PDB file of C-alpha atoms in Angstrom:
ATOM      1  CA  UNK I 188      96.907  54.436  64.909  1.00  0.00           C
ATOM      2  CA  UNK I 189      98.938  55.426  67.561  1.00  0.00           C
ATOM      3  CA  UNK I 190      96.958  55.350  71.176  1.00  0.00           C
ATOM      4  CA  UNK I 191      97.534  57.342  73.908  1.00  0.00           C
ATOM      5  CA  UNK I 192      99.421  56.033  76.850  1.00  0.00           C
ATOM      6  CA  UNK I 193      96.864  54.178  79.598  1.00  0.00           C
ATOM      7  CA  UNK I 194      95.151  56.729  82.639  1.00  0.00           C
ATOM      8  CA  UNK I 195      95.409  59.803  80.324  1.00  0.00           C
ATOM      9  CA  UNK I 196      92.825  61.623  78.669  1.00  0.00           C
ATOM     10  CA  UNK I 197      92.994  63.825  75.602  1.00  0.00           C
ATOM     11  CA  UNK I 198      92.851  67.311  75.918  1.00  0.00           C
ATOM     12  CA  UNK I 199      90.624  69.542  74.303  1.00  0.00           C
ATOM     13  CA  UNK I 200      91.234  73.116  72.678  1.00  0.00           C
ATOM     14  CA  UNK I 201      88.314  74.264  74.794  1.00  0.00           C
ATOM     15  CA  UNK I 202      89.607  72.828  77.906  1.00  0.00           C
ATOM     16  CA  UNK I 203      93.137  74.582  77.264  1.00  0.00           C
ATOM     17  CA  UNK I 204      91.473  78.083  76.734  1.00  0.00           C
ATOM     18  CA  UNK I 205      89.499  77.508  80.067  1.00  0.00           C
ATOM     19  CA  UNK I 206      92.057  76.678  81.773  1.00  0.00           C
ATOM     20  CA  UNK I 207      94.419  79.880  80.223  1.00  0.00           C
ATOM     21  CA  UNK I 208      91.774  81.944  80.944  1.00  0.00           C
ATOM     22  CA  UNK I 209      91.376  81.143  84.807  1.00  0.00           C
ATOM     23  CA  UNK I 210      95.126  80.835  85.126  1.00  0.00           C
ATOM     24  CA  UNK I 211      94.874  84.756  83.636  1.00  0.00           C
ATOM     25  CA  UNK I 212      92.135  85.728  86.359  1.00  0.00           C
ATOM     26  CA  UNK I 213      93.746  84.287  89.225  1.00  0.00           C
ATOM     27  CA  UNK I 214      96.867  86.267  88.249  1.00  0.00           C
ATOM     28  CA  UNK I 215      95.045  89.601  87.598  1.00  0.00           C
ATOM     29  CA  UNK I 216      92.961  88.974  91.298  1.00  0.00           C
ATOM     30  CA  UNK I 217      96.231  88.470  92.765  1.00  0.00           C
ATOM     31  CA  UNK I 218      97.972  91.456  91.547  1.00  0.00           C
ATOM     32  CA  UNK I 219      94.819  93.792  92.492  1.00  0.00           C
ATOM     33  CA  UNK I 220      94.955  92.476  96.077  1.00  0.00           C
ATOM     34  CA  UNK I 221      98.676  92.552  95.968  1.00  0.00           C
ATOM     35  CA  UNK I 222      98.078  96.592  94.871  1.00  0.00           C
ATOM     36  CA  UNK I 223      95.377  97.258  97.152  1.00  0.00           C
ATOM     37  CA  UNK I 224      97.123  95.826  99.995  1.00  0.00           C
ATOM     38  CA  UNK I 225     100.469  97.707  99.122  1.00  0.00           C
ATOM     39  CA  UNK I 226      98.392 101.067  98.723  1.00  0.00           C
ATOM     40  CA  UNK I 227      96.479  99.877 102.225  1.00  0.00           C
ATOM     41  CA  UNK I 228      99.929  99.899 103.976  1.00  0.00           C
ATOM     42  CA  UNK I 229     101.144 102.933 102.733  1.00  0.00           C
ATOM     43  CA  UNK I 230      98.213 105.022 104.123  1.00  0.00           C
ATOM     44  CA  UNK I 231      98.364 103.158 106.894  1.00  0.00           C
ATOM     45  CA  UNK I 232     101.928 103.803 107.861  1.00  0.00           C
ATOM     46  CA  UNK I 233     101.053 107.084 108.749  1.00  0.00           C
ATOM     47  CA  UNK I 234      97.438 107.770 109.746  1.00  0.00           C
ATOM     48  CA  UNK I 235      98.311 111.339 111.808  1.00  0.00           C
ATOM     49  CA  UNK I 236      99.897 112.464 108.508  1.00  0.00           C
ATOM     50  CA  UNK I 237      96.616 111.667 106.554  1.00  0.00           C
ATOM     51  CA  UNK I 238      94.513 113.244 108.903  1.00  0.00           C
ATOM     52  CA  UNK I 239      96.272 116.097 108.612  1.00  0.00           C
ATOM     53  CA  UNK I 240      96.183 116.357 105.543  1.00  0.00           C
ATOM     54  CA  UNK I 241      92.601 115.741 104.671  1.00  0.00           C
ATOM     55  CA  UNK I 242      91.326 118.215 107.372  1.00  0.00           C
ATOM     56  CA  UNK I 243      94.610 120.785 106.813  1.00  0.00           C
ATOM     57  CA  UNK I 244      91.658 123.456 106.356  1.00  0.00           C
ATOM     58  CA  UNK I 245      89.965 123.060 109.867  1.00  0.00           C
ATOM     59  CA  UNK I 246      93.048 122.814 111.522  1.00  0.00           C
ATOM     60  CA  UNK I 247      94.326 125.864 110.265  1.00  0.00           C
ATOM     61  CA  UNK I 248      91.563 128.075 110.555  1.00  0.00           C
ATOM     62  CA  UNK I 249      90.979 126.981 114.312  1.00  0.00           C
ATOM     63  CA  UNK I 250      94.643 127.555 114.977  1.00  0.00           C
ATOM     64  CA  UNK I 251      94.953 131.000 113.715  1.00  0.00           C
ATOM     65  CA  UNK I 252      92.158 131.985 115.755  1.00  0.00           C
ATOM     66  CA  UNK I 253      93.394 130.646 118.749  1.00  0.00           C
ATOM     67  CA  UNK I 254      96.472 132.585 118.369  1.00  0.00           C
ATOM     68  CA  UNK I 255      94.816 135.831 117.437  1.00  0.00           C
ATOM     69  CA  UNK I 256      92.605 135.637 120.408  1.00  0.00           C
ATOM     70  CA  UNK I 257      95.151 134.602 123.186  1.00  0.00           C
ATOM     71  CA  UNK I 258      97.325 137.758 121.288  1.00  0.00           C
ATOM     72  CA  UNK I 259      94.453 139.996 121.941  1.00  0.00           C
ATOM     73  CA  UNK I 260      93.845 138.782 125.031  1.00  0.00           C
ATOM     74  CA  UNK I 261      97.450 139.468 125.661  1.00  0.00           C
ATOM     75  CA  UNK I 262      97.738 142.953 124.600  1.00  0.00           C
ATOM     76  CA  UNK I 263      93.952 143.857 125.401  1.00  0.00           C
ATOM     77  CA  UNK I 264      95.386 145.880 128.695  1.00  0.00           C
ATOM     78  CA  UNK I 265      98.654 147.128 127.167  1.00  0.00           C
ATOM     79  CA  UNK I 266      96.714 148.494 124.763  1.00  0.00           C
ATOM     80  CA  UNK I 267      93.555 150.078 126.515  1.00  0.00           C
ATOM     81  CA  UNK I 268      96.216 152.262 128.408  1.00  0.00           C
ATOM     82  CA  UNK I 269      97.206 153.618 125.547  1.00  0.00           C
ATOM     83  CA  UNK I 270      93.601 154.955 124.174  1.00  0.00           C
ATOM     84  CA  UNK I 271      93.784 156.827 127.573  1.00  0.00           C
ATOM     85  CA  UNK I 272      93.543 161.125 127.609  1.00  0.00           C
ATOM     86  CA  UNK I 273      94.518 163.612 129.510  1.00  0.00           C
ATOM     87  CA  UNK I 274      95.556 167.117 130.087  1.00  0.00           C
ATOM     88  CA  UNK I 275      98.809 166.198 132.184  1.00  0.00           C
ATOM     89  CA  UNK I 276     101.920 166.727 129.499  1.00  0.00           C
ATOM     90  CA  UNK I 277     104.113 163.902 129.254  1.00  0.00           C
ATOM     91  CA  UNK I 278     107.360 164.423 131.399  1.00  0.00           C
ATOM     92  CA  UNK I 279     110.574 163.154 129.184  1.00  0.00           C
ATOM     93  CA  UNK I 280     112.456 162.211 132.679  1.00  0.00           C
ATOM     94  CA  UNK I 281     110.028 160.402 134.554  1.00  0.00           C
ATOM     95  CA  UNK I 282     108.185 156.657 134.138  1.00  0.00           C
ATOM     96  CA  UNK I 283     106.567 156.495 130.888  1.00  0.00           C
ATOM     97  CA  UNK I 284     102.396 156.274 131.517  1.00  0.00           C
ATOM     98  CA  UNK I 285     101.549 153.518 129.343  1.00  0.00           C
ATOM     99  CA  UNK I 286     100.050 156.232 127.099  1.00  0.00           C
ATOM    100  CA  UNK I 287     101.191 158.726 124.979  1.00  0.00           C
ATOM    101  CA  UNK I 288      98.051 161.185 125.503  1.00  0.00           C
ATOM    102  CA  UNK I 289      98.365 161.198 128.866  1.00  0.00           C
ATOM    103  CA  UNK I 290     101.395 162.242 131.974  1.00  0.00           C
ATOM    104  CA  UNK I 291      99.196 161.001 135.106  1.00  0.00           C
ATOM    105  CA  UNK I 292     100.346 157.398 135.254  1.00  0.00           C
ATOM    106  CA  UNK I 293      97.454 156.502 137.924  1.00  0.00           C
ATOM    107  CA  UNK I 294      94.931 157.951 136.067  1.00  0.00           C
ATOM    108  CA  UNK I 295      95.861 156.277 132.862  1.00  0.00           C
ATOM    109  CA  UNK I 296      96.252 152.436 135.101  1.00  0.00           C
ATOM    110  CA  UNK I 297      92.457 153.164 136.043  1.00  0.00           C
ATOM    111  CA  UNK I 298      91.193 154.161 133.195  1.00  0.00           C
ATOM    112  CA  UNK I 299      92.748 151.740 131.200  1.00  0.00           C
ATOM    113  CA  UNK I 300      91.484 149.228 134.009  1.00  0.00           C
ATOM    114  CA  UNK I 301      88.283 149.997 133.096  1.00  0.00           C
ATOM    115  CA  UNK I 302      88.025 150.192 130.187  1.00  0.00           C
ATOM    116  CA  UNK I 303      89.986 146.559 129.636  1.00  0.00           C
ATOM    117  CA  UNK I 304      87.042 145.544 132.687  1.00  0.00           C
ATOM    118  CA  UNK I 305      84.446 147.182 130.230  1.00  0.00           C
ATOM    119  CA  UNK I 306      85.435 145.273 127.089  1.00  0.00           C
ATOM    120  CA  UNK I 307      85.902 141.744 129.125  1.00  0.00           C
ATOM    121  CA  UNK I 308      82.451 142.458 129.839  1.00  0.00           C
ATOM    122  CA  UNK I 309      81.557 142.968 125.955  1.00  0.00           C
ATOM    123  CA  UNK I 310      83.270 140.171 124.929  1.00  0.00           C
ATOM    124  CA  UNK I 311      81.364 137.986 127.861  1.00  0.00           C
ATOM    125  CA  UNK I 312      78.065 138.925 126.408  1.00  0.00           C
ATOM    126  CA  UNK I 313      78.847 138.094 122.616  1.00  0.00           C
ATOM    127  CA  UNK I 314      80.146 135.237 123.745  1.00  0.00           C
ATOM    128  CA  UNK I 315      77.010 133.520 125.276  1.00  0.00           C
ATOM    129  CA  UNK I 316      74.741 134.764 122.649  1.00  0.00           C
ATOM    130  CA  UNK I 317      77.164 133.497 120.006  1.00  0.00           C
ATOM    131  CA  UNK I 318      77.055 129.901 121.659  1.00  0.00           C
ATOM    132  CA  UNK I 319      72.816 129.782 122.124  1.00  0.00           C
ATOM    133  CA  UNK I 320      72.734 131.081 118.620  1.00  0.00           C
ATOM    134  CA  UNK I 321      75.700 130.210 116.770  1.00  0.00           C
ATOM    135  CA  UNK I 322      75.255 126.378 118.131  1.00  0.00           C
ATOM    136  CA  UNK I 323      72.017 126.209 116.735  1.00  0.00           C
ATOM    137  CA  UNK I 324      72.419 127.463 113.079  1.00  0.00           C
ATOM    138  CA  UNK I 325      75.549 125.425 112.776  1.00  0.00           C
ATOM    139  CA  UNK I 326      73.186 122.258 113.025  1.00  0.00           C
ATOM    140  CA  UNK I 327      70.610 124.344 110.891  1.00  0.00           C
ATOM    141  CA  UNK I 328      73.080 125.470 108.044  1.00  0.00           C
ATOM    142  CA  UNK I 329      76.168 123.601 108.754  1.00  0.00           C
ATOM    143  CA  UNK I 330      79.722 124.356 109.947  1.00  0.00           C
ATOM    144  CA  UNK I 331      81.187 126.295 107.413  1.00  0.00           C
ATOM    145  CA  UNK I 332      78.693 129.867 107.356  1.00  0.00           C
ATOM    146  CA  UNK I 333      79.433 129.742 111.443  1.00  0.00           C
ATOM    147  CA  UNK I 334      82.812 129.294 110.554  1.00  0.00           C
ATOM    148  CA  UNK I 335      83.036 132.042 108.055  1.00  0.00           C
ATOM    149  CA  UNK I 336      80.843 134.299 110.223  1.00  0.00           C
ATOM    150  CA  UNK I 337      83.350 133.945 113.299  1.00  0.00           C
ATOM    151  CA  UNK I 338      85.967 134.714 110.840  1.00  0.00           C
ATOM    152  CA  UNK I 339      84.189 137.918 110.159  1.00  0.00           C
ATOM    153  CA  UNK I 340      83.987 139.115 113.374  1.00  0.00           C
ATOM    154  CA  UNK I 341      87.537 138.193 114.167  1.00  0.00           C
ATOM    155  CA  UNK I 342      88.853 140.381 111.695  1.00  0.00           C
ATOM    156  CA  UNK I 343      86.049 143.000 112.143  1.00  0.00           C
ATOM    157  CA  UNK I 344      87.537 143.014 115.516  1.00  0.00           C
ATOM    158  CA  UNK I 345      91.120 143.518 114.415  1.00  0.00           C
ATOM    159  CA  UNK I 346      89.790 146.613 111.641  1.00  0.00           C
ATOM    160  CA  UNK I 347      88.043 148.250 114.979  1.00  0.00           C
ATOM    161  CA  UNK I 348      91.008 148.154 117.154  1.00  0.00           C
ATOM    162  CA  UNK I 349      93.270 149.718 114.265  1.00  0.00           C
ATOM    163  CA  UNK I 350      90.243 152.518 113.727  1.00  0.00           C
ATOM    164  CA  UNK I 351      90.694 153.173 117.159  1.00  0.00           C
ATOM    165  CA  UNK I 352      94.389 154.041 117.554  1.00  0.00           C
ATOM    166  CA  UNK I 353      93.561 157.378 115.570  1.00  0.00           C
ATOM    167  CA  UNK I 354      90.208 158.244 116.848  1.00  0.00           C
ATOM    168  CA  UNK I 355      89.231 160.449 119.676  1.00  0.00           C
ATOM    169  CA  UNK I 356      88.985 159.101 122.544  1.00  0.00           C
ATOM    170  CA  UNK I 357      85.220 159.000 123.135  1.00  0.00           C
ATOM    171  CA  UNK I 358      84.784 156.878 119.784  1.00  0.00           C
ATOM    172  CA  UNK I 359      88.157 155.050 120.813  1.00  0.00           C
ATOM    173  CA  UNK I 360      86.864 153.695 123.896  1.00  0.00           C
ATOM    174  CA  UNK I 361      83.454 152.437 122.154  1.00  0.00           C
ATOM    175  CA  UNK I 362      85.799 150.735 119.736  1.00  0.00           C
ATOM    176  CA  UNK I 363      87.597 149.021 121.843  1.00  0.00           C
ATOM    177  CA  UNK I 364      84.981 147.774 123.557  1.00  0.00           C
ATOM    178  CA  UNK I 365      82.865 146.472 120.249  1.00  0.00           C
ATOM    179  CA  UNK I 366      86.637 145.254 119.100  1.00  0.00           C
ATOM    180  CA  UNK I 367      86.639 142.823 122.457  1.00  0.00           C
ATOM    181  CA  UNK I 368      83.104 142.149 121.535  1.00  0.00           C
ATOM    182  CA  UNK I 369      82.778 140.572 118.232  1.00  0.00           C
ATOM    183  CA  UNK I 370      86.596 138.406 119.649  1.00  0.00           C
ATOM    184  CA  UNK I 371      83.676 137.035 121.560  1.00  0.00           C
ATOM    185  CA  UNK I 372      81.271 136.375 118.994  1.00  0.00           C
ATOM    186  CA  UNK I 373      83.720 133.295 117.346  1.00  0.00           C
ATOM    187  CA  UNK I 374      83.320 131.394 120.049  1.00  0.00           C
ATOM    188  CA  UNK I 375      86.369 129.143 119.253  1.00  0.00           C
ATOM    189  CA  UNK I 376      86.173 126.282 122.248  1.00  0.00           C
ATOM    190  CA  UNK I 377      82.559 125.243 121.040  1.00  0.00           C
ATOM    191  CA  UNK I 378      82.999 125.460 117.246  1.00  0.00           C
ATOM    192  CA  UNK I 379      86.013 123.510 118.143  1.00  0.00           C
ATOM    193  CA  UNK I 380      84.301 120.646 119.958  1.00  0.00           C
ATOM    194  CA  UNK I 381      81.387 120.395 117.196  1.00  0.00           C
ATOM    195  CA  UNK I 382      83.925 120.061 114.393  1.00  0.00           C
ATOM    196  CA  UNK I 383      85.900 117.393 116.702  1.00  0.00           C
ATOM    197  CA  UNK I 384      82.798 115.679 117.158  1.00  0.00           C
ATOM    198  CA  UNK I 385      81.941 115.265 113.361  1.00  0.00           C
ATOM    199  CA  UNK I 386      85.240 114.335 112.690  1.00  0.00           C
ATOM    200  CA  UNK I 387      85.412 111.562 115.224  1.00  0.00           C
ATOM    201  CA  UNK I 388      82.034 110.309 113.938  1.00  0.00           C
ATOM    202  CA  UNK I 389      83.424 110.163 110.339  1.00  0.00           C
ATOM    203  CA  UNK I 390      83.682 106.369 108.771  1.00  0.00           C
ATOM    204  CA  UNK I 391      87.715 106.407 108.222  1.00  0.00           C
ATOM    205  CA  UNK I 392      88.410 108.171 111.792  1.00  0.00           C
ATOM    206  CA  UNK I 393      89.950 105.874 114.124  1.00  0.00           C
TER     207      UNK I 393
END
């Protein structure tokens, strides 16, 4: 019988198949971390990207009503002029008023004064009850029906302000005011800071 050669050591089938078998793990381990590193580094090449888009929603709906407020804001004196009535004709030759109801330019700058002074005011008020109350039923019920509420009243406030262009001007002035109003019941800086806040405290946020 032939012998095997001296310092080796036959090798069993089950031996081989042990061996195959770790050989097979290692390789499999190697290309999951090999994977999970590769998908690691491609969502970590651009985190501001990511952030984005997972929280596109928020950042959207806080932008737009930024920019309709600082429009309204804007246009909230332009605009109060123009609700203004009188009995003075309009003149075709001379300085328009800053309203087409009314020909006495000083009349229509104080009245329009006032009434922008009147629905500052409004929007003052709802603003300070909207961040006692608002503030506490966003911990209560959670971001999104303050959210959705502030929504509301932002486009309530739009819907009043269109009413008012072709209402009398009694019920155009009360408009106007309830219009600057509910702009102040979304009060965007603090909604804003609590949705910052729960973002920052999130377990992926850097």
């Amino acid at each position: 019988l032939a012998q095997a050669p001296l310092g080796s050591h036959p090798r069993s089938p089950r031996g081989t198949g042990e061996e195959a078998a770790m050989s097979a793990g290692a390789e499999s381990e190697l290309k999951g971390q090999g994977a999970a590193e590769g998908q690691e580094a491609k969502s970590s090449g651009s985190p501001m990207s990511d952030e984005f888009r997972r929280n596109f929603t928020i950042y959207a709906t806080f932008h737009t009503a930024g920019f309709m407020l600082m429009v309204v804001n804007k246009l909230e004196q332009t605009f109060a002029r123009s609700l203004v009535e009188c009995d003075v004709p309009l003149v075709a030759s001379a300085l328009f008023t800053g309203s087409p109801l009314c020909g006495n330019r000083l009349l229509v700058i104080d009245q329009g004064q006032k009434l922008s002074s009147a629905g500052q005011g409004m929007e003052c008020f709802f603003k300070v009850l909207a961040m006692v109350f608002l503030a506490v039923l966003a911990d209560v019920s959670g971001r999104k029906p303050v959210l959705v509420i502030g929504l509301l009243c932002t486009g309530a406030s739009a819907l009043s302000f269109l009413v008012a262009t072709s209402s009398p001007t009694w019920i155009a002035f009360r408009l106007f005011a309830l219009g600057q109003g509910l702009q102040g019941a979304f009060p965007v800086e603090l909604l804003a800071g609590i949705t910052v806040n729960d973002m920052s405290n999130e377990p992926t946020s850097d």
